[in-house]
Amino acid sequence: MFSWLQKNLPKVVLTPSFAVILWFIYGFILWTIYVSLTKSKMLPRYDFWGFKQYIRLWSNMRWYTAVENLLIFTILFVLICILIGILLSILLDQKIRAEGFLRTVYLYPMALSFIVTGTAWKWVLNPTLGIQKLFRDWGFSEFTFDWLVNRDMSIYTIVIAAVWQSSGFVMALFLAGLRSIDDEIIKAAKIDGASLSSIYVTIILPMMRPVFMSSIVILLHISIKSYDLVIALTAGGPGTSSDMPAVFMTQMAFHRSEIGLASSSAVMMFLTVLAIIVPYLYSELRRQDASR
Amino acid sequence: MPAVDLQMEALERSASRRRTFYRWLLFLILGVFAIYYLAPMYVMIVTSFKSMEEIRKGNLMMLPKEFLLDAWKIAWGGRGYDAGDVFLRPFFWNSTKMVVPAVVISTFLGAINGYILTKWRFKGDNIIFLLFLFGCFIPYQAILLPMARTLGALGISNSITGLVLVHSVYGLSFTTLFFRNYYVSIPDEMIKAARIDGAGFFKIFFKVLLPISAPIIVVTVIWQFTNIWNDFLFGSSFSFGEAAPIQVALNNMVLTSTSVKQYNVDMAAAFIAGFPTLVVYILAGKYFIRGLTAGSVKG
């Protein structure tokens, strides 16, 4: 008995953690998937109801708004973050004196919570006393900025705040990538007479492919999960105009007593993440095996 | 040949002038972005020191005429904030009581797991690691409802204990990943040598590995601290009223001021809620960034 324990001690020690992971992640996900296939309202019911919740979900106008918003948000968020990240990282890579300070400034929003970010931006974007007032005081008397209370524009305010929070992070990823490139390559290209901008476009950026990949995956992941920022900035409003899937899910789960419907929306989110993460992890692991 | 020399000199001078121009342009762009990132923080701080009257009369960028502490006092625990009267002090301590045990538990378990998965390899350990790793990515909406029911069944819903459990469990994936990646790079010979000297499983961990784990412990603790302190989804789903962590309280505070909005109080409150993680970032930025990249570029 004792020798068995001694031999298997590592496995015995690992078991509680592993059991927790199995139960709290995989067990729970299976539960959610199952409940999404039942008629559960306020309390879970376990009689099978087929895919009716998914039909209800996809014929729900509010869900459509949420998905549409997610698409708009994701495209802009990912694109702008990457553009800013590349620009700042290349500029910072030009042997700048104040680099350490600037890097700290660009990245600090990442340390704040989305609730803090949302609260701050809610004030900055305030339609009466915020940016609008600032520009009018500066002499642009016609300047109007009411996106926060404008149904058609509210989703873009979330993009503004989210880019502010996360773009510095992309800068850090790209800067780390640029630093890992051998200086000799750049020197050789310069001797061949290539200009600095063409060196970046034709040689360096293509070498950044893995950084592009991981930045995009992380940003996609952030955007699918975005919940806090929406709640703090617009609370999904005005009306439901800036709703997102994560907000929809918690609304249905905790305020509308629609457990089945909430679960089906959670499963949709889960599948979306799966579709992004699995190929990514697969290619990452293969790359590592290849380099080993 | 002096003519050629002169020509060369002129060329060089124009090249250097162009270089100076680009240098200025470079700093201009970098400076504009620095202002963009700093502006909201600046606005937050100056607003928090103004009176409401001054806020209404002036604009975002104006410095306060005199630095008033009233808003800070109200935000932290004073009177004068109508509807709901949420002040941050008790919730700040709620978050502290939640963060400390959750960080310690998840970091310690992550270290042990990482140690086992790299230094006591067994058949199927890669699959187990993959199952851990996947937990970093799941959207928490997929576990929210069963978690709420589990907390209820355990009798710890709407409590700090419940939130400690939740954060320890869902931090495990990250901490295991961090330590596993760190221990992978430590040569197995060290472990073998210790085993030959008669050291057992725990002794190797505590006497050989932990003493050289300082950097990854710092990275992990900072990562976990920031994530748990900043969490809103779990806090708002599994707690309300007095048991809420600070981010939930901040959000309630901003939302419940119904009649007259007190933006100065909101900004002071937001700053208080963001302060601990900001300090950590400024003091240990290097480790913070390492955590971000380690937690994202899964290796």
Coordinates of C-alpha atoms in Angstrom, one line a residue:
Chain A
M1 CA 0.0 0.0 0.0
F2 CA 2.7 2.5 1.1
S3 CA 4.9 1.7 -1.9
W4 CA 2.0 2.0 -4.2
L5 CA 1.3 5.5 -2.8
Q6 CA 4.9 6.4 -3.1
K7 CA 5.1 5.3 -6.7
N8 CA 1.9 7.1 -7.6
L9 CA 2.2 10.1 -5.4
P10 CA 2.4 12.6 -8.3
K11 CA -0.8 11.3 -9.8
V12 CA -2.5 11.3 -6.5
V13 CA -1.6 14.9 -5.9
L14 CA -2.7 15.9 -9.4
T15 CA -6.0 14.1 -9.1
P16 CA -8.0 16.7 -7.1
S17 CA -7.1 19.5 -9.4
F18 CA -7.9 17.4 -12.4
A19 CA -11.2 16.3 -11.0
V20 CA -12.1 19.9 -10.3
I21 CA -11.3 20.8 -13.9
L22 CA -13.3 17.9 -15.2
W23 CA -16.3 18.7 -13.1
F24 CA -16.3 22.5 -13.1
I25 CA -15.4 22.9 -16.8
Y26 CA -16.3 19.9 -18.8
G27 CA -19.2 18.7 -16.6
F28 CA -20.7 22.2 -16.4
I29 CA -20.4 22.6 -20.2
L30 CA -22.2 19.3 -20.7
W31 CA -24.9 20.4 -18.3
T32 CA -25.3 23.7 -20.2
I33 CA -25.5 21.9 -23.5
Y34 CA -28.1 19.5 -22.1
V35 CA -30.3 22.2 -20.5
S36 CA -30.2 24.1 -23.9
L37 CA -32.1 21.1 -25.2
T38 CA -34.9 21.3 -22.6
K39 CA -37.8 23.5 -21.9
S40 CA -36.3 25.0 -18.8
K41 CA -37.6 28.4 -17.7
M42 CA -36.9 29.5 -14.2
L43 CA -35.8 26.1 -13.0
P44 CA -33.9 23.5 -15.0
R45 CA -36.1 20.7 -16.3
Y46 CA -34.5 17.6 -17.7
D47 CA -37.0 16.4 -20.3
F48 CA -35.7 16.5 -23.7
W49 CA -37.2 19.2 -26.0
G50 CA -35.0 19.0 -29.0
F51 CA -33.6 22.0 -30.7
K52 CA -36.6 24.3 -30.0
Q53 CA -34.6 26.7 -27.8
Y54 CA -32.2 27.2 -30.7
I55 CA -35.1 28.0 -33.0
R56 CA -36.5 30.4 -30.4
L57 CA -33.0 31.9 -30.1
W58 CA -32.6 32.5 -33.8
S59 CA -36.0 34.0 -34.2
N60 CA -35.4 36.4 -31.4
M61 CA -34.9 40.0 -32.6
R62 CA -32.8 40.9 -29.6
W63 CA -30.4 38.0 -30.3
Y64 CA -30.0 39.2 -33.8
T65 CA -29.1 42.7 -32.6
A66 CA -26.6 41.1 -30.3
V67 CA -25.0 39.0 -33.0
E68 CA -24.9 41.9 -35.4
N69 CA -23.3 44.1 -32.8
L70 CA -20.8 41.5 -32.1
L71 CA -19.8 41.3 -35.7
I72 CA -19.5 45.1 -36.1
F73 CA -17.6 45.3 -32.8
T74 CA -15.3 42.5 -33.6
I75 CA -14.3 43.6 -37.0
L76 CA -13.6 47.2 -35.9
F77 CA -12.0 46.2 -32.6
V78 CA -9.6 43.7 -34.1
L79 CA -8.7 45.8 -37.1
I80 CA -8.0 49.1 -35.2
C81 CA -6.1 47.4 -32.4
I82 CA -3.9 45.6 -34.9
L83 CA -3.2 48.8 -36.9
I84 CA -2.4 50.9 -33.8
G85 CA -0.4 48.0 -32.4
I86 CA 1.8 47.7 -35.5
L87 CA 2.2 51.4 -35.9
L88 CA 3.3 52.0 -32.3
S89 CA 5.5 49.0 -32.1
I90 CA 7.4 50.0 -35.3
L91 CA 7.8 53.6 -34.1
L92 CA 8.9 52.5 -30.7
D93 CA 11.5 50.1 -32.3
Q94 CA 13.4 53.1 -33.8
K95 CA 15.7 53.3 -30.8
I96 CA 13.7 56.0 -28.9
R97 CA 15.1 57.5 -25.8
A98 CA 11.9 57.6 -23.8
E99 CA 10.8 54.1 -24.9
G100 CA 10.3 52.6 -21.4
F101 CA 8.1 55.5 -20.4
L102 CA 6.0 55.5 -23.5
R103 CA 5.5 51.7 -23.4
T104 CA 4.3 52.1 -19.8
V105 CA 1.8 54.8 -20.9
Y106 CA 0.5 52.8 -23.9
L107 CA -0.1 49.7 -21.9
Y108 CA -1.5 50.9 -18.5
P109 CA -5.2 50.8 -19.5
M110 CA -4.8 47.0 -19.7
A111 CA -4.3 47.0 -15.9
L112 CA -7.7 48.6 -15.3
S113 CA -10.9 46.7 -15.2
F114 CA -13.5 47.1 -18.0
I115 CA -15.9 48.5 -15.4
V116 CA -13.4 51.3 -14.5
T117 CA -12.7 51.9 -18.2
G118 CA -16.4 52.0 -19.0
T119 CA -17.1 54.4 -16.1
A120 CA -14.4 56.7 -17.2
W121 CA -15.4 56.7 -20.9
K122 CA -19.0 57.1 -20.0
W123 CA -18.1 60.4 -18.5
V124 CA -15.8 61.4 -21.3
L125 CA -18.4 60.6 -23.9
N126 CA -21.2 62.2 -22.0
P127 CA -23.4 63.9 -24.6
T128 CA -23.9 67.2 -22.7
L129 CA -20.8 67.7 -20.5
G130 CA -18.2 65.5 -22.1
I131 CA -16.3 65.8 -25.4
Q132 CA -19.1 67.7 -27.0
K133 CA -18.8 70.5 -24.4
L134 CA -15.0 70.5 -24.7
F135 CA -15.0 71.1 -28.4
R136 CA -17.8 73.7 -28.2
D137 CA -15.7 75.6 -25.5
W138 CA -12.8 75.4 -27.9
G139 CA -14.8 77.2 -30.5
F140 CA -16.4 74.5 -32.6
S141 CA -19.9 75.6 -31.7
E142 CA -21.7 73.2 -34.0
F143 CA -19.8 70.1 -32.7
T144 CA -22.1 67.4 -31.7
F145 CA -21.2 64.0 -30.2
D146 CA -24.1 62.0 -28.8
W147 CA -23.1 58.5 -29.8
L148 CA -23.7 57.2 -26.2
V149 CA -27.4 58.0 -26.5
N150 CA -27.8 57.4 -30.2
R151 CA -29.3 54.1 -31.1
D152 CA -27.4 53.8 -34.4
M153 CA -24.0 54.8 -32.9
S154 CA -23.9 53.4 -29.3
I155 CA -22.1 50.2 -30.4
Y156 CA -19.2 52.4 -31.7
T157 CA -18.7 53.9 -28.3
I158 CA -17.9 50.4 -27.0
V159 CA -15.4 50.1 -29.8
I160 CA -13.7 53.3 -28.8
A161 CA -13.3 52.3 -25.2
A162 CA -12.3 48.8 -25.9
V163 CA -9.6 49.9 -28.4
W164 CA -8.3 52.3 -25.8
Q165 CA -8.0 49.5 -23.3
S166 CA -6.5 46.8 -25.5
S167 CA -4.5 48.3 -28.3
G168 CA -1.4 48.8 -26.1
F169 CA -1.4 45.1 -25.5
V170 CA -1.1 44.4 -29.2
M171 CA 1.7 46.9 -29.4
A172 CA 3.5 45.0 -26.7
L173 CA 3.1 41.7 -28.6
F174 CA 4.4 43.2 -31.8
L175 CA 7.3 44.9 -30.1
A176 CA 8.4 41.6 -28.6
G177 CA 8.1 40.1 -32.1
L178 CA 10.2 42.9 -33.7
R179 CA 12.8 42.6 -31.0
S180 CA 13.3 38.9 -31.8
I181 CA 14.2 39.6 -35.4
D182 CA 17.9 39.5 -36.2
D183 CA 19.3 43.0 -36.9
E184 CA 21.5 41.5 -39.5
I185 CA 18.6 41.0 -41.8
I186 CA 17.7 44.7 -41.7
K187 CA 21.3 45.7 -42.2
A188 CA 21.7 43.4 -45.2
A189 CA 18.6 44.8 -46.8
K190 CA 19.8 48.3 -46.2
I191 CA 23.1 47.6 -47.9
D192 CA 21.1 46.3 -50.8
G193 CA 19.6 49.8 -51.0
A194 CA 16.1 49.0 -49.7
S195 CA 14.3 51.8 -47.9
L196 CA 13.2 51.4 -44.3
S197 CA 9.5 51.4 -45.1
S198 CA 9.9 48.7 -47.8
I199 CA 12.0 46.6 -45.5
Y200 CA 9.2 46.7 -43.0
V201 CA 6.5 45.9 -45.5
T202 CA 8.2 43.2 -47.5
I203 CA 10.5 41.6 -45.0
I204 CA 9.6 42.2 -41.4
L205 CA 5.8 42.2 -41.3
P206 CA 5.6 38.9 -43.2
M207 CA 8.0 37.5 -40.5
M208 CA 5.5 38.6 -37.9
R209 CA 2.9 36.0 -39.0
P210 CA 2.8 34.2 -35.6
V211 CA 2.3 37.5 -33.8
F212 CA -0.6 38.4 -36.1
M213 CA -2.1 35.0 -35.5
S214 CA -1.9 35.2 -31.7
S215 CA -3.0 38.9 -31.6
I216 CA -6.1 38.1 -33.7
V217 CA -7.0 35.1 -31.6
I218 CA -6.7 37.0 -28.4
L219 CA -8.7 40.0 -29.7
L220 CA -11.4 37.7 -31.1
H221 CA -11.5 36.0 -27.7
I222 CA -11.9 39.3 -25.8
S223 CA -14.6 40.5 -28.1
I224 CA -16.7 37.3 -27.9
K225 CA -16.6 37.5 -24.2
S226 CA -17.1 41.2 -23.9
Y227 CA -19.6 41.8 -21.2
D228 CA -18.3 44.1 -18.5
L229 CA -17.6 47.0 -20.8
V230 CA -21.0 46.9 -22.3
I231 CA -22.7 46.9 -18.9
A232 CA -20.6 49.8 -17.6
L233 CA -20.7 52.0 -20.7
T234 CA -24.2 51.6 -22.2
A235 CA -25.8 48.7 -20.3
G236 CA -26.8 47.4 -23.7
G237 CA -28.7 50.6 -24.5
P238 CA -30.3 52.8 -25.5
G239 CA -33.0 50.2 -25.6
T240 CA -31.2 47.0 -26.7
S241 CA -29.2 48.8 -29.5
S242 CA -25.7 47.9 -28.1
D243 CA -26.6 44.5 -26.8
M244 CA -24.0 41.7 -27.1
P245 CA -24.4 37.9 -26.8
A246 CA -22.8 37.8 -23.4
V247 CA -25.2 40.4 -22.2
F248 CA -28.1 38.6 -23.7
M249 CA -27.1 35.4 -22.0
T250 CA -26.9 36.9 -18.5
Q251 CA -30.1 38.8 -19.0
M252 CA -32.0 35.6 -20.0
A253 CA -30.4 33.6 -17.2
F254 CA -30.7 35.9 -14.3
H255 CA -33.4 38.4 -15.1
R256 CA -35.8 36.8 -17.5
S257 CA -36.0 33.3 -16.1
E258 CA -35.2 31.8 -19.4
I259 CA -32.6 29.2 -18.4
G260 CA -33.1 27.1 -21.5
L261 CA -32.8 30.0 -23.9
A262 CA -29.8 31.4 -22.0
S263 CA -28.1 28.1 -22.2
S264 CA -28.6 27.9 -26.0
S265 CA -27.0 31.3 -26.4
A266 CA -24.2 30.2 -24.1
V267 CA -23.7 27.2 -26.3
M268 CA -23.6 29.3 -29.4
M269 CA -20.8 31.4 -27.8
F270 CA -19.0 28.3 -26.8
L271 CA -19.1 26.9 -30.3
T272 CA -17.8 30.2 -31.7
V273 CA -14.8 30.2 -29.4
L274 CA -14.2 26.5 -30.2
A275 CA -14.1 27.3 -33.9
I276 CA -11.4 29.8 -33.3
I277 CA -9.4 28.2 -30.6
V278 CA -9.1 24.6 -31.7
P279 CA -7.4 25.3 -35.1
Y280 CA -5.2 27.8 -33.3
L281 CA -4.1 25.5 -30.6
Y282 CA -3.6 22.7 -33.1
S283 CA -1.3 24.9 -35.3
E284 CA 0.6 26.2 -32.2
L285 CA 1.2 22.8 -30.9
R286 CA 2.4 21.5 -34.2
R287 CA 4.7 24.5 -34.6
Q288 CA 6.2 23.7 -31.3
D289 CA 6.7 20.1 -32.1
A290 CA 8.4 21.1 -35.3
S291 CA 10.8 23.4 -33.6
R292 CA 11.7 20.9 -30.9
Chain B
M1 CA 38.8 67.6 -55.5
P2 CA 37.1 70.3 -53.5
A3 CA 34.0 70.5 -55.7
V4 CA 33.1 66.9 -55.1
D5 CA 33.7 67.3 -51.4
L6 CA 31.3 70.3 -51.3
Q7 CA 28.7 68.3 -53.2
M8 CA 29.0 65.4 -50.8
E9 CA 28.7 67.7 -47.9
A10 CA 25.5 69.3 -49.3
L11 CA 24.0 65.8 -49.9
E12 CA 24.9 64.8 -46.3
R13 CA 23.4 67.9 -44.9
S14 CA 20.1 67.4 -46.7
A15 CA 20.0 63.8 -45.6
S16 CA 20.6 64.7 -42.0
R17 CA 17.9 67.4 -42.3
R18 CA 15.5 64.9 -43.6
R19 CA 16.4 62.5 -40.8
T20 CA 15.8 65.3 -38.2
F21 CA 12.4 65.9 -39.8
Y22 CA 11.5 62.2 -39.6
R23 CA 12.7 62.1 -36.0
W24 CA 10.3 65.0 -35.1
L25 CA 7.4 63.4 -36.9
L26 CA 8.1 60.2 -35.1
F27 CA 8.0 61.9 -31.7
L28 CA 4.9 63.8 -32.7
I29 CA 3.0 60.6 -33.5
L30 CA 4.2 58.9 -30.4
G31 CA 3.3 61.9 -28.3
V32 CA -0.2 62.2 -29.8
F33 CA -0.8 58.6 -28.8
A34 CA 0.6 59.1 -25.4
I35 CA -2.0 61.9 -24.9
Y36 CA -4.7 59.7 -26.2
Y37 CA -4.0 57.0 -23.6
L38 CA -3.4 59.4 -20.8
A39 CA -6.4 61.7 -21.4
P40 CA -9.1 59.6 -19.8
M41 CA -7.0 59.1 -16.7
Y42 CA -6.3 62.8 -16.6
V43 CA -10.0 63.6 -17.0
M44 CA -10.9 61.1 -14.3
I45 CA -8.5 62.6 -11.8
V46 CA -9.3 66.3 -12.4
T47 CA -13.1 65.6 -12.4
S48 CA -12.8 63.9 -9.1
F49 CA -11.4 67.0 -7.4
K50 CA -14.0 69.4 -8.8
S51 CA -17.4 70.4 -7.4
M52 CA -20.5 69.6 -9.4
E53 CA -21.0 73.3 -10.1
E54 CA -17.6 73.6 -11.5
I55 CA -18.1 70.5 -13.6
R56 CA -21.3 71.9 -15.2
K57 CA -19.6 75.3 -15.9
G58 CA -16.2 74.1 -17.2
N59 CA -15.1 71.3 -19.4
L60 CA -13.3 68.0 -19.2
M61 CA -9.7 69.3 -19.6
M62 CA -9.9 72.2 -17.2
L63 CA -7.9 71.9 -14.0
P64 CA -10.0 72.3 -10.8
K65 CA -9.9 75.8 -9.3
E66 CA -9.1 74.2 -6.0
F67 CA -8.6 70.6 -5.2
L68 CA -11.7 69.4 -3.2
L69 CA -11.6 66.1 -1.5
D70 CA -15.4 65.9 -1.0
A71 CA -16.0 63.5 -3.8
W72 CA -13.3 61.2 -2.6
K73 CA -14.8 61.1 0.9
I74 CA -18.2 60.3 -0.4
A75 CA -16.9 57.6 -2.8
W76 CA -15.0 55.9 -0.1
G77 CA -17.6 56.0 2.7
G78 CA -19.2 59.4 3.3
R79 CA -22.8 60.7 3.0
G80 CA -24.5 62.7 0.4
Y81 CA -24.9 60.1 -2.3
D82 CA -28.6 59.4 -2.8
A83 CA -30.5 56.3 -3.9
G84 CA -28.9 53.1 -2.7
D85 CA -26.1 54.7 -0.8
V86 CA -23.3 52.4 -2.1
F87 CA -19.9 53.4 -0.8
L88 CA -16.8 51.6 -1.7
R89 CA -15.0 51.0 1.6
P90 CA -16.7 47.7 2.6
F91 CA -16.6 46.4 -0.9
F92 CA -12.9 47.2 -1.2
W93 CA -12.3 44.9 1.8
N94 CA -14.6 42.3 0.2
S95 CA -12.4 42.3 -2.8
T96 CA -9.3 42.0 -0.7
K97 CA -10.7 39.1 1.3
M98 CA -11.6 37.4 -2.0
V99 CA -8.4 38.1 -3.9
V100 CA -5.8 37.0 -1.3
P101 CA -7.0 33.4 -0.7
A102 CA -8.0 32.9 -4.3
V103 CA -4.6 34.0 -5.5
V104 CA -2.7 31.9 -3.0
I105 CA -4.7 28.7 -3.6
S106 CA -4.7 28.9 -7.4
T107 CA -1.0 29.8 -7.5
F108 CA 0.1 27.0 -5.2
L109 CA -2.0 24.4 -7.0
G110 CA -0.8 25.6 -10.3
A111 CA 2.8 25.3 -9.2
I112 CA 2.3 21.7 -8.0
N113 CA 0.4 20.8 -11.2
G114 CA 3.1 22.3 -13.4
Y115 CA 5.8 20.4 -11.4
I116 CA 4.0 17.1 -11.9
L117 CA 3.2 17.6 -15.5
T118 CA 6.9 18.4 -16.4
K119 CA 9.0 16.4 -13.9
W120 CA 6.9 13.3 -13.1
R121 CA 5.7 12.6 -16.6
F122 CA 3.3 9.7 -17.1
K123 CA 1.3 8.2 -19.9
G124 CA -1.4 10.6 -21.0
D125 CA 0.0 13.7 -19.2
N126 CA -0.2 15.7 -22.4
I127 CA -3.9 15.1 -22.8
I128 CA -4.4 16.1 -19.2
F129 CA -2.4 19.3 -19.8
L130 CA -4.5 20.0 -22.9
L131 CA -7.7 19.6 -20.8
F132 CA -6.3 22.1 -18.3
L133 CA -5.2 24.5 -21.1
F134 CA -8.6 24.5 -22.8
G135 CA -10.0 26.0 -19.6
C136 CA -8.2 29.3 -20.4
F137 CA -10.4 29.8 -23.4
I138 CA -13.9 28.8 -22.5
P139 CA -16.5 31.6 -22.4
Y140 CA -17.6 31.7 -18.8
Q141 CA -21.3 32.0 -20.0
A142 CA -21.1 28.3 -20.6
I143 CA -20.5 27.5 -16.9
L144 CA -22.4 30.3 -15.3
L145 CA -25.7 28.6 -14.6
P146 CA -24.4 25.3 -13.3
M147 CA -21.9 27.2 -11.1
A148 CA -24.7 29.3 -9.6
R149 CA -26.6 26.1 -8.8
T150 CA -23.5 24.4 -7.3
L151 CA -22.8 27.4 -5.1
G152 CA -26.4 27.2 -3.9
A153 CA -26.1 23.5 -3.2
L154 CA -22.9 24.1 -1.2
G155 CA -24.6 26.8 0.7
I156 CA -22.1 29.4 -0.3
S157 CA -23.9 31.5 -2.9
N158 CA -23.7 35.2 -2.3
S159 CA -20.6 34.9 -0.2
I160 CA -17.0 35.7 -0.4
T161 CA -16.2 32.1 0.2
G162 CA -18.2 31.2 -2.9
L163 CA -16.3 33.7 -5.0
V164 CA -12.9 32.4 -3.7
L165 CA -13.9 29.0 -4.8
V166 CA -15.0 30.2 -8.3
H167 CA -11.8 32.2 -8.8
S168 CA -9.5 29.5 -7.6
V169 CA -11.2 26.9 -9.9
Y170 CA -11.1 29.0 -13.0
G171 CA -7.7 30.4 -12.3
L172 CA -6.3 26.9 -12.2
S173 CA -6.0 26.6 -15.9
F174 CA -3.8 29.7 -16.2
T175 CA -1.6 29.0 -13.2
T176 CA -1.0 25.4 -14.3
L177 CA -0.1 26.7 -17.8
F178 CA 2.3 29.3 -16.4
F179 CA 4.2 27.0 -14.1
R180 CA 4.3 24.1 -16.6
N181 CA 5.9 26.4 -19.2
Y182 CA 8.4 27.6 -16.7
Y183 CA 9.4 24.2 -15.4
V184 CA 9.7 22.7 -18.8
S185 CA 12.8 24.9 -19.3
I186 CA 14.4 23.7 -16.1
P187 CA 16.8 20.8 -16.8
D188 CA 15.7 17.3 -15.6
E189 CA 19.2 16.7 -14.4
M190 CA 18.5 18.8 -11.4
I191 CA 15.6 16.6 -10.4
K192 CA 17.6 13.5 -11.1
A193 CA 20.5 14.6 -8.9
A194 CA 18.1 15.4 -6.1
R195 CA 16.5 12.0 -6.4
I196 CA 19.8 10.3 -6.2
D197 CA 20.5 12.2 -3.1
G198 CA 17.3 10.6 -1.7
A199 CA 14.9 13.5 -2.0
G200 CA 11.3 12.6 -2.5
F201 CA 8.4 14.1 -4.4
F202 CA 7.6 17.0 -2.0
K203 CA 11.2 17.6 -0.9
I204 CA 12.2 18.2 -4.5
F205 CA 9.3 20.6 -5.0
F206 CA 9.9 22.6 -1.9
K207 CA 13.7 22.5 -1.7
V208 CA 14.8 22.4 -5.3
L209 CA 12.1 23.9 -7.5
L210 CA 10.3 26.5 -5.4
P211 CA 13.6 28.4 -4.5
I212 CA 14.2 29.1 -8.2
S213 CA 10.6 29.8 -9.1
A214 CA 10.5 33.4 -7.9
P215 CA 10.1 35.0 -11.4
I216 CA 7.2 32.8 -12.4
I217 CA 5.5 33.1 -9.0
V218 CA 5.6 36.9 -9.4
V219 CA 4.2 36.7 -12.9
T220 CA 1.4 34.3 -11.8
V221 CA 0.5 36.2 -8.7
I222 CA 0.2 39.5 -10.6
W223 CA -1.8 37.8 -13.4
Q224 CA -4.2 36.2 -10.9
F225 CA -4.5 39.4 -8.8
T226 CA -5.3 41.6 -11.7
N227 CA -7.9 39.2 -13.2
I228 CA -9.6 38.5 -9.9
W229 CA -9.6 42.1 -8.7
N230 CA -11.0 43.3 -12.1
D231 CA -13.6 40.5 -12.4
F232 CA -17.1 41.6 -12.9
L233 CA -18.9 38.7 -14.5
F234 CA -18.6 36.2 -11.6
G235 CA -19.0 38.9 -9.0
S236 CA -22.2 40.2 -10.5
S237 CA -23.6 36.7 -11.2
F238 CA -22.9 35.1 -7.8
S239 CA -23.1 37.9 -5.4
F240 CA -25.2 41.0 -4.6
G241 CA -25.8 43.4 -1.8
E242 CA -23.2 43.3 0.9
A243 CA -21.2 40.4 -0.4
A244 CA -20.3 42.1 -3.7
P245 CA -16.7 42.7 -4.8
I246 CA -15.6 46.2 -5.6
Q247 CA -16.2 46.2 -9.4
V248 CA -19.8 45.3 -8.8
A249 CA -20.2 48.0 -6.2
L250 CA -18.7 50.5 -8.5
N251 CA -21.1 49.7 -11.3
N252 CA -24.0 49.8 -8.9
M253 CA -22.9 53.1 -7.5
V254 CA -22.7 54.7 -11.0
L255 CA -26.0 53.2 -12.0
T256 CA -28.1 54.0 -8.9
S257 CA -27.4 57.7 -8.7
T258 CA -30.8 58.5 -10.1
S259 CA -31.8 62.1 -9.4
V260 CA -28.6 64.2 -9.8
K261 CA -25.6 62.6 -11.3
Q262 CA -22.4 63.2 -9.3
Y263 CA -19.7 62.7 -11.8
N264 CA -17.0 63.7 -9.4
V265 CA -18.0 60.9 -7.0
D266 CA -18.2 58.5 -9.9
M267 CA -14.7 59.3 -11.1
A268 CA -13.2 59.1 -7.5
A269 CA -14.9 55.8 -7.1
A270 CA -13.6 54.5 -10.5
F271 CA -10.1 55.6 -9.5
I272 CA -10.3 53.8 -6.2
A273 CA -11.5 50.6 -7.9
G274 CA -8.6 50.8 -10.4
F275 CA -5.9 51.9 -8.0
P276 CA -4.6 48.5 -6.7
T277 CA -4.0 47.0 -10.1
L278 CA -2.6 50.3 -11.4
V279 CA 0.0 50.3 -8.6
V280 CA 0.9 46.7 -9.3
Y281 CA 1.4 47.6 -13.0
I282 CA 3.6 50.6 -12.2
L283 CA 5.7 48.7 -9.7
A284 CA 6.1 45.5 -11.6
G285 CA 5.3 46.3 -15.2
K286 CA 7.9 43.9 -16.5
Y287 CA 6.2 40.9 -14.8
F288 CA 2.8 42.2 -15.7
I289 CA 3.7 42.2 -19.4
R290 CA 5.3 38.8 -19.2
G291 CA 2.1 37.4 -17.7
L292 CA 0.1 39.0 -20.5
T293 CA 2.2 37.5 -23.2
A294 CA 2.5 34.1 -21.4
G295 CA -1.2 34.0 -20.8
S296 CA -1.9 34.7 -24.4
V297 CA 0.8 33.3 -26.6
K298 CA 0.2 29.8 -25.2
G299 CA 3.4 28.0 -25.5

